[in-house]
């Protein structure tokens, strides 16, 4: 058994050793018998200039390597280090390829021993990590990493990480270790060899390594359910703390240093009053009020005293996780009684253990599937929920997840699978809990009564309540896109592709049925025709959209409205295409049902695997039926829904989406939700316009005569923490072309960035303007020393982009849409916020246009009743990004001069806390930035 591991890290002049890139720094850390025994590092003279970007990344320059040895002068040392050892590196193929090339060029043999990749190992052993970069993992394990991108520092950190990974490996149950070993043959590194050695060692010592927290179920090691003690408190044991002193006595139990927040206490009383009096409520709570605890504490008392479960609904997964991992533990620490909480998501979020177990023996998996299986095997020893959102899956891993996700099933091997089923466990827990945390979409599924996962509830708190109307629009509407449709039909496939159609015919051949009216070849042709019509259908959607585009608009991403009365060659052609496609979908559905009926006549004779295959075909039929219904509702039946096409003109067919939504959800929400529930409490930092809830109540259908209304301002001293600057030397946004406006604002952004040294968030209302601004900043070269991060250009999710922004001192983040809210960047990481233009929705945006038309039909003013209040709420959300704690300081620039040149501009300024406002040229304003921020 090899007990020697040599952790290598290299810095190089580029990425391509075959094209002449060379090593400029080599570092190795030797680990023997679990201990670091030797370290070696050296700069290397590459005999070529070091590129500027490499110098900036590593801090290594030509002067530093001038007197350094050539690689050939240290090859014997390197080979002696690597003798009879594992070669270990973070992304091992990169370091190995460089080392091989350099060794061969120096006249030596390359390294041909076993290799291990710490990226690969980390993905398996940290299945829930946010990222797998060395800096991410070092931060996760609190490893000191002072000089990233310098080989000696990187090698040291990688070695420390590797030792932790080894410990995690050896802590796994023997069963899990064997299953991972079986799967590891297809990995980049030689993990299988290491695992075989570990298992041999473990077998010799006759160790199983099964901890008390693990149980074995159907040959899978699972984390045991944590048994909670039942709370025996009765109503007489406690009552809601009425006075501020009583509330202080309760809340301070959870804090080392307690600071009373009067606004939070006021919110607690308002929530409790609404629940107790069975009234709806709207509560706007500014940043810093402590909103989550402000509603959680009173509802905990209410549910415990009155024995009614309460639902807490949020829009984002981030807030759900924050409530569960931060706020609930705090609540538990301060309450004089136990509280039971469960997080509920849609069924497809949960793993099906039974399906996963069946796929473990599949052969010919690709790399992503193999790695994902290994991740899940480790994750199952840790997870209590089986919730996919805990996992960090690759795109290939997500494809595999679709095969093992939880879905409604008729057939199950035995009752035991259901007892361990994560979804059913969550559903059972929800029926025996106090607080249910969920999302707006799942909350609304209760309205349709489609067998919702939620138990009966009459009391609900809706956090991030300003999103309810938008989510309801999507929920009551329809959506249709090319890629999803193609993927669905691809599940059935033609016979030769050996998908569900092949499985169906195979099942049929195993029954005693001899003859069918509709033969295999005919269904095969039907599938071919259907795929052809699908392509034609989406081509017609794109063609229709192109005919409606204004000329010379120059945007790539477009939205085009569609109405049932649209005629012309393209409009009529689209309807005919939809009819043909819908007819073929119905025909296929009927033919598959005919076959299934025959098979079901002999269901008792089928194996459990065959029954599962029937279940899979039934699920496909359900989705096929839903697809046909969507096409019928969108194109063939007349409806009042607003319909539009979203597409990218550069690749119209592949990224085309058709959407239908009601122009107003107010009446549906009022009838099916607000009138059915005893108390619905909406809360958010942005619910009012000019200190009134009228706009929000009208949008969501809440009667304005009954709800409790409460505005709780932020405790922050904004007038001492923020200065608002309005440059007067910019053109009016609507008086110049897009290109001219971009040139003007880019010059201002460069000037401001140099004054603030980055730490800027720039909010746009349209992606095209963001992209043009980003390109112009790059092209200018003035901000080359800054890290530019742009939504839609820099890869990664909103969370990842935000985290990268916080990593660098001189960083500028350009965002649109989702970046106007939910981005939390406290402290000096964000010191400057720029709002490029007031966030009005474009008047030709289909949903905006339809809402405005509806207001006109009812005799109203669309600008004052919809466009302005919607923009003000968005503006308030943007403003809220700047100050996140009481110690933050920052400057805010508004480039849109309409905020001071129009009557309605005052409404924007009145909607945010009172702050000093400075007007002037950009040169005058930047002189005030430095003294303020320092």
Coordinates of N, CA and C in Angstrom, one line a residue, residues 505 508-520 522-523 591 594-599 601-602:
X505 N -43.1 -1.4 -26.4 CA -43.3 -2.5 -27.4 C -42.7 -3.8 -26.8
X508 N -45.2 -5.1 -24.4 CA -46.3 -5.6 -25.1 C -46.0 -7.0 -25.7
X509 N -44.7 -7.2 -26.1 CA -44.3 -8.5 -26.7 C -44.3 -9.6 -25.7
X510 N -44.2 -9.2 -24.4 CA -44.1 -10.2 -23.3 C -45.5 -10.6 -22.8
X511 N -46.5 -10.0 -23.3 CA -47.9 -10.4 -22.9 C -48.4 -11.4 -23.9
X512 N -49.6 -11.9 -23.6 CA -50.2 -12.9 -24.5 C -51.0 -12.3 -25.7
X513 N -51.0 -11.0 -25.7 CA -51.7 -10.3 -26.8 C -51.0 -10.6 -28.1
X514 N -51.8 -11.0 -29.1 CA -51.2 -11.4 -30.4 C -51.3 -10.3 -31.5
X515 N -52.3 -9.5 -31.5 CA -52.5 -8.6 -32.6 C -53.1 -7.3 -32.2
X516 N -52.6 -6.2 -32.8 CA -53.1 -4.9 -32.5 C -53.5 -4.2 -33.8
X517 N -54.5 -3.3 -33.7 CA -54.9 -2.5 -34.9 C -53.8 -1.6 -35.4
X518 N -53.0 -1.1 -34.5 CA -52.0 0.0 -34.8 C -50.6 -0.6 -34.6
X519 N -49.9 -0.8 -35.7 CA -48.6 -1.5 -35.6 C -47.5 -0.6 -35.2
X520 N -46.3 -1.2 -34.8 CA -45.2 -0.5 -34.4 C -44.7 0.5 -35.4
X522 N -46.3 2.1 -37.7 CA -47.2 3.2 -37.8 C -47.0 4.2 -36.7
X523 N -46.9 3.7 -35.5 CA -46.6 4.6 -34.4 C -45.2 5.3 -34.6
X591 N -53.0 6.2 -28.9 CA -52.4 4.9 -29.3 C -51.6 4.3 -28.1
X594 N -54.1 2.8 -25.7 CA -54.6 1.5 -26.2 C -53.7 0.4 -25.8
X595 N -52.4 0.6 -26.0 CA -51.4 -0.4 -25.7 C -51.3 -0.7 -24.2
X596 N -51.3 0.4 -23.4 CA -51.2 0.2 -21.9 C -52.4 -0.6 -21.4
X597 N -53.6 -0.3 -22.0 CA -54.8 -1.0 -21.5 C -54.6 -2.5 -21.7
X598 N -54.0 -2.9 -22.8 CA -53.8 -4.4 -23.1 C -52.8 -5.0 -22.1
X599 N -51.7 -4.2 -21.8 CA -50.7 -4.7 -20.9 C -51.3 -4.7 -19.5
X601 N -54.1 -5.5 -18.5 CA -55.0 -6.6 -18.3 C -54.2 -7.8 -17.7
X602 N -52.9 -7.8 -17.9 CA -52.1 -8.8 -17.4 C -51.1 -8.3 -16.3

